[in-house]
PDB file of C-alpha atoms and ligand atoms in Angstrom:
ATOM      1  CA  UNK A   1     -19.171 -10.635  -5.516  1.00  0.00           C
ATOM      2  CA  UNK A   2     -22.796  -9.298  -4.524  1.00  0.00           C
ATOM      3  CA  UNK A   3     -25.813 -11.215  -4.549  1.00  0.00           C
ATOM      4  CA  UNK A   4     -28.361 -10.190  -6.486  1.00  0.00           C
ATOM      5  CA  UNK A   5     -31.927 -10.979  -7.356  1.00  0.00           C
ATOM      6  CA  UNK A   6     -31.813 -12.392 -10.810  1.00  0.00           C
ATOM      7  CA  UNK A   7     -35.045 -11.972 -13.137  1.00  0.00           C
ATOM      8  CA  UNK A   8     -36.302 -15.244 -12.180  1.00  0.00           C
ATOM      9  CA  UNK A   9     -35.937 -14.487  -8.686  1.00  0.00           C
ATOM     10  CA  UNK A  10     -33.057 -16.634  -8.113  1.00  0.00           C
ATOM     11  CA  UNK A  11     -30.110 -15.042  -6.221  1.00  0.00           C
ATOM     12  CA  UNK A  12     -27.263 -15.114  -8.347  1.00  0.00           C
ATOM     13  CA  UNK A  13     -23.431 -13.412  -8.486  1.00  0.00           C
ATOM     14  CA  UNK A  14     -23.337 -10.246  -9.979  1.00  0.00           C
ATOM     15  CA  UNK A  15     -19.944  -8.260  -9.901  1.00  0.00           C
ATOM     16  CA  UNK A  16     -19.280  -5.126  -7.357  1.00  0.00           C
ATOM     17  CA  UNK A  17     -19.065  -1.921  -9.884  1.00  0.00           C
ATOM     18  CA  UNK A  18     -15.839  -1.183  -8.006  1.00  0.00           C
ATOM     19  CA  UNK A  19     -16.546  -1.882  -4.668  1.00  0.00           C
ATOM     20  CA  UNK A  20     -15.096  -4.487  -2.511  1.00  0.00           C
ATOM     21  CA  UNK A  21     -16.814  -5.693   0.591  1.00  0.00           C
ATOM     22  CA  UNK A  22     -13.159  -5.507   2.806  1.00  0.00           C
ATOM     23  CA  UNK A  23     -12.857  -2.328   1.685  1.00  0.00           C
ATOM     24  CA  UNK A  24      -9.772  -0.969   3.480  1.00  0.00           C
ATOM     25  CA  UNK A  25      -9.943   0.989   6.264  1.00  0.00           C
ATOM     26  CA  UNK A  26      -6.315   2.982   6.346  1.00  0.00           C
ATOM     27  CA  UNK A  27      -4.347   4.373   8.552  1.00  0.00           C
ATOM     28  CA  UNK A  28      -2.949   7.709   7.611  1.00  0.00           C
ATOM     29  CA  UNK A  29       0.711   6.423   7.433  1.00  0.00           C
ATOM     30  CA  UNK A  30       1.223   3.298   5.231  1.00  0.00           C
ATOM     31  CA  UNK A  31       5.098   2.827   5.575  1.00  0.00           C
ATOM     32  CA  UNK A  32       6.671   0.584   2.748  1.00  0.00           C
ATOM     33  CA  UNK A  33       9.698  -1.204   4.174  1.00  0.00           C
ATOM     34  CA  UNK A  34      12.185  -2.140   1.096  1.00  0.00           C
ATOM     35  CA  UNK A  35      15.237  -3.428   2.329  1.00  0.00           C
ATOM     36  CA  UNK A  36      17.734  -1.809  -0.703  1.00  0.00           C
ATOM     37  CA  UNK A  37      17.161   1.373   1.329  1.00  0.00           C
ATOM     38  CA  UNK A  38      18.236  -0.115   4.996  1.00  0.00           C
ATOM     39  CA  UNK A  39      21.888   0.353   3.969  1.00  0.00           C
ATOM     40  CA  UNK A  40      23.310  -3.357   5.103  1.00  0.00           C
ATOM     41  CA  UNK A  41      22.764  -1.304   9.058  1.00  0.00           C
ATOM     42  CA  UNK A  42      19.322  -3.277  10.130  1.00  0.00           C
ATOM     43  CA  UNK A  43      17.864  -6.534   9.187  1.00  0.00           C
ATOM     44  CA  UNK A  44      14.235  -5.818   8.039  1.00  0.00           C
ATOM     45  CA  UNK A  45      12.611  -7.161  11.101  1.00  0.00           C
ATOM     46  CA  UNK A  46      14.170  -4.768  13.473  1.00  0.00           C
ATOM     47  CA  UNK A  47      13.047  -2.298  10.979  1.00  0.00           C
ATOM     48  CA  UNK A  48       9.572  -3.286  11.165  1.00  0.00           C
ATOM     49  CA  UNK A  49       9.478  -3.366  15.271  1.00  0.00           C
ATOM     50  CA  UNK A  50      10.814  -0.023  15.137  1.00  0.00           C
ATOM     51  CA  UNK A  51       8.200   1.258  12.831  1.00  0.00           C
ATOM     52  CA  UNK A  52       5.378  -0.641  15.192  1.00  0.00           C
ATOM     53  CA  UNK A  53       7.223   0.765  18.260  1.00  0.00           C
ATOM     54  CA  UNK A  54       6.625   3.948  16.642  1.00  0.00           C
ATOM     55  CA  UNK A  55       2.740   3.864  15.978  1.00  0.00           C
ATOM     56  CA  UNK A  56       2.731   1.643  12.546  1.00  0.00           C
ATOM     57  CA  UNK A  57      -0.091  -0.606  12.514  1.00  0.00           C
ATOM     58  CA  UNK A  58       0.147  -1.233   8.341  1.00  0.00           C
ATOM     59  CA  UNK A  59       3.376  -2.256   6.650  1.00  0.00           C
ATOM     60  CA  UNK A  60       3.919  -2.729   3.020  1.00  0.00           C
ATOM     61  CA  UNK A  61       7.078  -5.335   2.294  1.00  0.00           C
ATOM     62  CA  UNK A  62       8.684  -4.287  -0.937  1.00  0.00           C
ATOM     63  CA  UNK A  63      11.681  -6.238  -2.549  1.00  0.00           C
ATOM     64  CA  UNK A  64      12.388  -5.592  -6.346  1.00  0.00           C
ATOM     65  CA  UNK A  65      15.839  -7.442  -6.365  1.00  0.00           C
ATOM     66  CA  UNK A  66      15.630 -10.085  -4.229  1.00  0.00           C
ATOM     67  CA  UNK A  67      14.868 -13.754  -5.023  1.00  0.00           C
ATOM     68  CA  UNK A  68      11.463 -15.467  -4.331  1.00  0.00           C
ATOM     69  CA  UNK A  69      12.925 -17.472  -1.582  1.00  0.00           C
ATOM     70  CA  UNK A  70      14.859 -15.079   0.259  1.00  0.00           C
ATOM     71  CA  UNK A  71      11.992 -12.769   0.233  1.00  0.00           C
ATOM     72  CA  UNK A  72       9.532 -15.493   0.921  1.00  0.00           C
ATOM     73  CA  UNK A  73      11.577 -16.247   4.213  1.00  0.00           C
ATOM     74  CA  UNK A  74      11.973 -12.695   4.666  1.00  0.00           C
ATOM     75  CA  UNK A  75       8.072 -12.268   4.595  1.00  0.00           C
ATOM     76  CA  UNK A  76       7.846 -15.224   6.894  1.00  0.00           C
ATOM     77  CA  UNK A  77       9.932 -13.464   9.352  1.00  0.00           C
ATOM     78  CA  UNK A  78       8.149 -10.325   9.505  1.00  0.00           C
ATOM     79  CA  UNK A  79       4.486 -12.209   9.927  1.00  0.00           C
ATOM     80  CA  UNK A  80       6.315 -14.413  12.812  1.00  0.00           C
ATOM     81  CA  UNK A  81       7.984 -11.457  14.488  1.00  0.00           C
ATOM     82  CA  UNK A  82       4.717  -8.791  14.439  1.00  0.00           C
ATOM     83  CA  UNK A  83       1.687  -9.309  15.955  1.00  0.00           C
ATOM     84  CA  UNK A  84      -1.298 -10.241  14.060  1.00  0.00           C
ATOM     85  CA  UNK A  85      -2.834  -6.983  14.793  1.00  0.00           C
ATOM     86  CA  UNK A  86      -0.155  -5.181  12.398  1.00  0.00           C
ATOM     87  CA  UNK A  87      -1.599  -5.568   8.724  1.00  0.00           C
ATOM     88  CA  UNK A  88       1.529  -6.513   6.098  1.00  0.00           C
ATOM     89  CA  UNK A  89       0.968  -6.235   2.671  1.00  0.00           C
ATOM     90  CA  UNK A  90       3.311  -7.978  -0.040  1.00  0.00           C
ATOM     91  CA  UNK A  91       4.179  -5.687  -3.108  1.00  0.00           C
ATOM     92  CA  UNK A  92       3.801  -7.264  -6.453  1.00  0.00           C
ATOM     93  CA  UNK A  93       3.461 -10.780  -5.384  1.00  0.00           C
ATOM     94  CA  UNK A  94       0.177 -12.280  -4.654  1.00  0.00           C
ATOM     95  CA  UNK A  95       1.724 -15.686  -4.632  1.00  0.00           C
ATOM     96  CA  UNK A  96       4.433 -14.682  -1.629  1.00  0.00           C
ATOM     97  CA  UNK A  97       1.351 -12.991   0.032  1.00  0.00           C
ATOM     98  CA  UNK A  98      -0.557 -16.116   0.905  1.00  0.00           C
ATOM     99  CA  UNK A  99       2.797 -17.908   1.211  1.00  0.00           C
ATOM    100  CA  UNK A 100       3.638 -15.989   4.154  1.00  0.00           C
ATOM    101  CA  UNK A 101       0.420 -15.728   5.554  1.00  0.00           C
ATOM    102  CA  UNK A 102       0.184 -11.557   4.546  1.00  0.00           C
ATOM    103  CA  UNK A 103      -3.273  -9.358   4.557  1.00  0.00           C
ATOM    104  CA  UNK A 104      -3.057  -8.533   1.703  1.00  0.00           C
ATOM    105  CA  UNK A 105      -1.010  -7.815  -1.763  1.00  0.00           C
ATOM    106  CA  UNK A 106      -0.373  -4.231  -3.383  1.00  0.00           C
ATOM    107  CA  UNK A 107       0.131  -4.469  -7.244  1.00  0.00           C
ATOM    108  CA  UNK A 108       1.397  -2.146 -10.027  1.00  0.00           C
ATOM    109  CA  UNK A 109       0.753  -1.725 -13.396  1.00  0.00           C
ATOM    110  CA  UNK A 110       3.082  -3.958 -14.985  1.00  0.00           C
ATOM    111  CA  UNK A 111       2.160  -6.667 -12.477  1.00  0.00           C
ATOM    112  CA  UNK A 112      -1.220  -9.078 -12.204  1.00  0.00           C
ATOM    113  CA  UNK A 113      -3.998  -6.699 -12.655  1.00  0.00           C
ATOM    114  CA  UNK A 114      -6.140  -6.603  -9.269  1.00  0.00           C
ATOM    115  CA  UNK A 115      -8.815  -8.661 -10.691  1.00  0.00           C
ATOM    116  CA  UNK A 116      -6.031 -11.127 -11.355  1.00  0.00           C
ATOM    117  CA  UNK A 117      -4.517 -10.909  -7.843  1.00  0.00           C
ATOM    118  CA  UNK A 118      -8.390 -11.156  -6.351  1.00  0.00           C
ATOM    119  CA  UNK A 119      -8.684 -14.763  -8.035  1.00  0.00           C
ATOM    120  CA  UNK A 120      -5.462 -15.746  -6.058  1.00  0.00           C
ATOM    121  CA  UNK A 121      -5.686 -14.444  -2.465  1.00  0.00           C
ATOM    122  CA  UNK A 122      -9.801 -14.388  -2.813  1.00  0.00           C
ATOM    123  CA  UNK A 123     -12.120 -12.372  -1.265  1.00  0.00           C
ATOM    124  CA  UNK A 124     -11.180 -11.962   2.528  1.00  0.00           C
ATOM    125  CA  UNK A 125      -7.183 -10.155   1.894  1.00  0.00           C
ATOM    126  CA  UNK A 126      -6.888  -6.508   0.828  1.00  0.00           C
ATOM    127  CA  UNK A 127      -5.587  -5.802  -3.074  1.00  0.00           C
ATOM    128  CA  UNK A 128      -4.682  -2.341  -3.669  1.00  0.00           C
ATOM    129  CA  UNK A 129      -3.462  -0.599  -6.891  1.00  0.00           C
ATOM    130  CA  UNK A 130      -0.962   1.808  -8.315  1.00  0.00           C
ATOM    131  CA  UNK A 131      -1.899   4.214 -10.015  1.00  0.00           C
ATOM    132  CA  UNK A 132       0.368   7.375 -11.828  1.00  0.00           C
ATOM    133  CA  UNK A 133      -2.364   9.158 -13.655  1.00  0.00           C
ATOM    134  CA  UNK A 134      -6.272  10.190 -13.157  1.00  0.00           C
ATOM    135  CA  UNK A 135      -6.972   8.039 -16.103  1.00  0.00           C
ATOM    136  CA  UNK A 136      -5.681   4.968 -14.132  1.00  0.00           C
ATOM    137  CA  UNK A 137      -7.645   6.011 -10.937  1.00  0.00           C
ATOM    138  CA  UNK A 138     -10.767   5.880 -12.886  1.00  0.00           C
ATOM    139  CA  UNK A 139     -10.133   2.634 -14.511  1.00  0.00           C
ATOM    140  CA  UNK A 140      -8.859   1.062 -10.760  1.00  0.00           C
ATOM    141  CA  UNK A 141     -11.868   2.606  -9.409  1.00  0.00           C
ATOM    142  CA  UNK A 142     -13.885   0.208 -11.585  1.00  0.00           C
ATOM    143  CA  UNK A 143     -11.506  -3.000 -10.144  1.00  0.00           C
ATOM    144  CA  UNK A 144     -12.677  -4.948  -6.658  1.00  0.00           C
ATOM    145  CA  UNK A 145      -9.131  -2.980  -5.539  1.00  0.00           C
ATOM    146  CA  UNK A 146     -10.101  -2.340  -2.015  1.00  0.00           C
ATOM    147  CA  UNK A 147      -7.528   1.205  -2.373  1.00  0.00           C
ATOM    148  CA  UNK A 148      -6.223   2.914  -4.869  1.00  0.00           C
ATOM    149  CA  UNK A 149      -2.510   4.384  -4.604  1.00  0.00           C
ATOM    150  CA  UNK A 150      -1.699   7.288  -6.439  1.00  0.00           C
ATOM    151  CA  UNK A 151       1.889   9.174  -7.310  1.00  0.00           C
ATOM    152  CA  UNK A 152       4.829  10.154  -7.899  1.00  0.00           C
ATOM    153  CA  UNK A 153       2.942  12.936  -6.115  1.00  0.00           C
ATOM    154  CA  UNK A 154       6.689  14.980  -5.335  1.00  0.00           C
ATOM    155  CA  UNK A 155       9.829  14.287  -6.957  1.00  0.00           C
ATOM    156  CA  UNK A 156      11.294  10.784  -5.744  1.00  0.00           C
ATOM    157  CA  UNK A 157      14.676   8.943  -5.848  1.00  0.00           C
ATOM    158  CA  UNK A 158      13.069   6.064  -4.141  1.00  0.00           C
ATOM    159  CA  UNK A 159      11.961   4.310  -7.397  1.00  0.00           C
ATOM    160  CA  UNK A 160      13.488   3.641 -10.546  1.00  0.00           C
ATOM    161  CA  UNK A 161      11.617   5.207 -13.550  1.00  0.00           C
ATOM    162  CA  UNK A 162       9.353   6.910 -11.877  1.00  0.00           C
ATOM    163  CA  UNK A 163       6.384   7.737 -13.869  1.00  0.00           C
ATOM    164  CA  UNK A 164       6.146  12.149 -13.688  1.00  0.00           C
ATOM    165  CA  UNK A 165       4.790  13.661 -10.740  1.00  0.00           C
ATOM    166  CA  UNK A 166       1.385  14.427 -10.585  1.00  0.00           C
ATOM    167  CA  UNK A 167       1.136  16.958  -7.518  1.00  0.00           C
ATOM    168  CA  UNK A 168      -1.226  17.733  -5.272  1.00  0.00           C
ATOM    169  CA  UNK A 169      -3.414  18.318  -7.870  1.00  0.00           C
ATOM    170  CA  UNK A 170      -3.194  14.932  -9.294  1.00  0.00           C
ATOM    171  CA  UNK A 171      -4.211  13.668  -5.800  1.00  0.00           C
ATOM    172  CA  UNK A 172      -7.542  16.105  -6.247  1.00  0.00           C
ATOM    173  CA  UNK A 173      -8.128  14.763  -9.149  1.00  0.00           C
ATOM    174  CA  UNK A 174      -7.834  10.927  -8.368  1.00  0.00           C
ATOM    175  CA  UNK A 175      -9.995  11.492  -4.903  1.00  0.00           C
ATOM    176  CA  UNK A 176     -12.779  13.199  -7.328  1.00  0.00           C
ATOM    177  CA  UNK A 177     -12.189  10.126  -9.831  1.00  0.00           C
ATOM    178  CA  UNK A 178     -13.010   7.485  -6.332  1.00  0.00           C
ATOM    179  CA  UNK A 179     -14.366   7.200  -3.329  1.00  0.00           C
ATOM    180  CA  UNK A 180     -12.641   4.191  -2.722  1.00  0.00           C
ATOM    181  CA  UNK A 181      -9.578   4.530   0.280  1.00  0.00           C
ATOM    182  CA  UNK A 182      -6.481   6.958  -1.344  1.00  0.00           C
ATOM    183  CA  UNK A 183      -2.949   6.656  -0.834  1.00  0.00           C
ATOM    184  CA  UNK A 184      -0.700   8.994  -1.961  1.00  0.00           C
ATOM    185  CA  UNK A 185       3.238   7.940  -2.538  1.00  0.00           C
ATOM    186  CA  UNK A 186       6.152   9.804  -3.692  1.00  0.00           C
ATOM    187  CA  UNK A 187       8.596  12.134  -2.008  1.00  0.00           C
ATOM    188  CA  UNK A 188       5.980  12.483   0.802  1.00  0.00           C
ATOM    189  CA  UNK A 189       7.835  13.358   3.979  1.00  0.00           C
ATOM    190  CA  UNK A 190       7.067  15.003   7.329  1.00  0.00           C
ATOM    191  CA  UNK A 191       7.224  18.230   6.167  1.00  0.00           C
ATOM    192  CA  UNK A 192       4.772  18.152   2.965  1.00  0.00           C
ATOM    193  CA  UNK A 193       2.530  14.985   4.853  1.00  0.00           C
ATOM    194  CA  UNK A 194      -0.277  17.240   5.754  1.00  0.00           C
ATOM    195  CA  UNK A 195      -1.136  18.644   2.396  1.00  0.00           C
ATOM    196  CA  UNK A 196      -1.067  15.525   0.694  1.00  0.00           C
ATOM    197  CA  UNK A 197      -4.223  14.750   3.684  1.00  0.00           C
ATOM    198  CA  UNK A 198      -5.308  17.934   2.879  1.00  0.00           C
ATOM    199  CA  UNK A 199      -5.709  17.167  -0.949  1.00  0.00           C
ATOM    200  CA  UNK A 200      -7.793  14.319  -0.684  1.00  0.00           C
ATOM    201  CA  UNK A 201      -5.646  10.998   0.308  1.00  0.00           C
ATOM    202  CA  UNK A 202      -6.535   8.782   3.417  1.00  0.00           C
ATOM    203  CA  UNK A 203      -2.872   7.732   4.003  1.00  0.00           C
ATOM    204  CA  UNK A 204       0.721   8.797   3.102  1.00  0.00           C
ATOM    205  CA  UNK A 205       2.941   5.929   1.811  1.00  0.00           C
ATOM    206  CA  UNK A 206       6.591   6.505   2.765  1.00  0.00           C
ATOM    207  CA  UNK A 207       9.610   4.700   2.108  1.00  0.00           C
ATOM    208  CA  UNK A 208      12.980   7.238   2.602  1.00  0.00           C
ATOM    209  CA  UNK A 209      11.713   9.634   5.075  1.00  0.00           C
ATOM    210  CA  UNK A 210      11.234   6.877   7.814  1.00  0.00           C
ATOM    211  CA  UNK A 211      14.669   5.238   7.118  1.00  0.00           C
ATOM    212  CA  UNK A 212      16.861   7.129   9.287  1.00  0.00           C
ATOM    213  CA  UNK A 213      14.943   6.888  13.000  1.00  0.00           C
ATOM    214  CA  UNK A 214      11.847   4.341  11.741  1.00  0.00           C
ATOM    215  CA  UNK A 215      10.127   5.169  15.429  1.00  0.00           C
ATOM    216  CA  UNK A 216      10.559   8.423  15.563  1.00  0.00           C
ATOM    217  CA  UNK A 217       9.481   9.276  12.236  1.00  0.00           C
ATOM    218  CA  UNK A 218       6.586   7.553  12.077  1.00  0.00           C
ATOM    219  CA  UNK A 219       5.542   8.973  15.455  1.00  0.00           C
ATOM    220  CA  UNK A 220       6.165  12.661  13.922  1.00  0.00           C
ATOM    221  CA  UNK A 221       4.126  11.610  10.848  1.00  0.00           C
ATOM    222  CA  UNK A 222       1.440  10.080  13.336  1.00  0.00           C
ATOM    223  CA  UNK A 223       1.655  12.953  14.837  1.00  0.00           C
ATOM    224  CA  UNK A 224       0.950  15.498  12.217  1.00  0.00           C
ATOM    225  CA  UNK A 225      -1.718  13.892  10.685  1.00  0.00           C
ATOM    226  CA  UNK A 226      -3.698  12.769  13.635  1.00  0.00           C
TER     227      UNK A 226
HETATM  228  N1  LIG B   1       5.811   4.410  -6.111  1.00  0.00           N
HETATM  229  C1  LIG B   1       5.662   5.678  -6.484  1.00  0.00           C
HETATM  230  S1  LIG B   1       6.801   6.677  -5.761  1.00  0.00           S
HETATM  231  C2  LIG B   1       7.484   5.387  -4.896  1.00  0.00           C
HETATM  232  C3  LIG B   1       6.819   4.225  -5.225  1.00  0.00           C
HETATM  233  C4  LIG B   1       7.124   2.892  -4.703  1.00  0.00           C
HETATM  234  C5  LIG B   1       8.634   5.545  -3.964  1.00  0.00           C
HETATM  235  C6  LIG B   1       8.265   6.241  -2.698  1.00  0.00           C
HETATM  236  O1  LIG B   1       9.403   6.391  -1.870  1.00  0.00           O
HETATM  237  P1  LIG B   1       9.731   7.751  -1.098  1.00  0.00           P
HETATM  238  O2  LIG B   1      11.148   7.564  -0.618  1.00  0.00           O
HETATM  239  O3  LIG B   1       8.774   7.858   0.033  1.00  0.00           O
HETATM  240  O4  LIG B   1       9.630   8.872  -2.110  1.00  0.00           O
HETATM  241 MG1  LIG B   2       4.601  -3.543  -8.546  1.00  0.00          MG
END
């Protein structure tokens, strides 16, 4: 919230028009660790130190099977085991977020809406936003989201039901819909990284193509897109 001069003077709350005062500052790879596509080989804290050793300094914890508990502790261990400097952000969860002591919480839309998830982790943690469609990047535009996420933007086996792709051109379209921070998601690998950058987004989120040498991967995204 902003404070404004009322009519009478008085300084009173008056919303942000879809602007956030921690507005996210991103960097340009924004891996999202989901341990269904580890393969039983690493635990998800390993995962994660691989992905800092590499150059991550923003990591997204995803879970869409597991039980609150387990991923609660799972959380826990990932905060305990990174340093503070490394930003984690729960998926879906706001709750599990300030649970585990997380920056913020990254929310779809079937989940809590991010006005709903800013009344639960409050002002001072990050709430960012899917988004599958240029209609939905206007209307999260207008949201104290502090980034918007856009995709599919490529063809992805990473998520089940994915909405359709909307291309590099849907990325255009959803950086001239907001000036807030843009991530792009979907079948983004280190091959194609560099003209999702090109086409507008601040950061590439990427779950498979970091899943097979975590350090090295992110390095070669890093290293692309500095
Ligand atoms: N949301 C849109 S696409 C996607 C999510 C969570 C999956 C991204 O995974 P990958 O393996 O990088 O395509
Ligand atoms: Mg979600």
């Amino acid at each position: 919230m902003a404070i404004q001069e009322g009519a009478g003077g008085a300084a009173e709350a008056a919303p942000l028009q879809g602007q956030h005062v921690n507005q996210a500052i991103l960097p340009r790879l924004y891996p999202v660790l989901d341990p269904a596509f580890l393969a039983g080989t690493r635990d998800v804290v390993s995962f994660a130190r691989e992905l800092v050793s590499g150059g991550a300094t923003l990591i997204q914890y995803r879970n869409k099977t597991g039980a609150g508990r387990q991923m609660l502790a799972a959380a826990r261990a990932l905060r305990q085991a990174l340093s503070p400097g490394i930003r984690l952000i729960m998926n879906d969860r706001a709750d599990l977020c300030l649970a585990a002591g997380f920056d913020g919480v990254h929310v779809g839309q079937d989940d809590l809406s991010p006005e709903s998830a800013r009344l639960i982790v409050g002002d001072a943690l990050w709430v960012g936003v899917s988004t599958h469609s240029v209609e939905q990047a206007i209307a999260a535009d207008k949201t104290s989201a502090d980034y918007i996420a856009i995709g599919p933007v490529f063809a992805t086996a990473s998520k089940e039901n994915p909405d359709p792709v909307v291309g590099l051109a849907g990325v255009r379209a959803a950086r001239a819909a907001t000036r807030k921070p843009l991530v792009a998601i979907g079948g983004i690998t280190r091959l194609n990284c560099a003209s999702v950058i090109e086409a507008g987004a601040d950061s590439v989120a990427v779950i498979s193509d970091l899943v097979h040498d975590p350090a090295k991967s992110v390095a070669a995204f890093l290293h692309v897109l500095r």
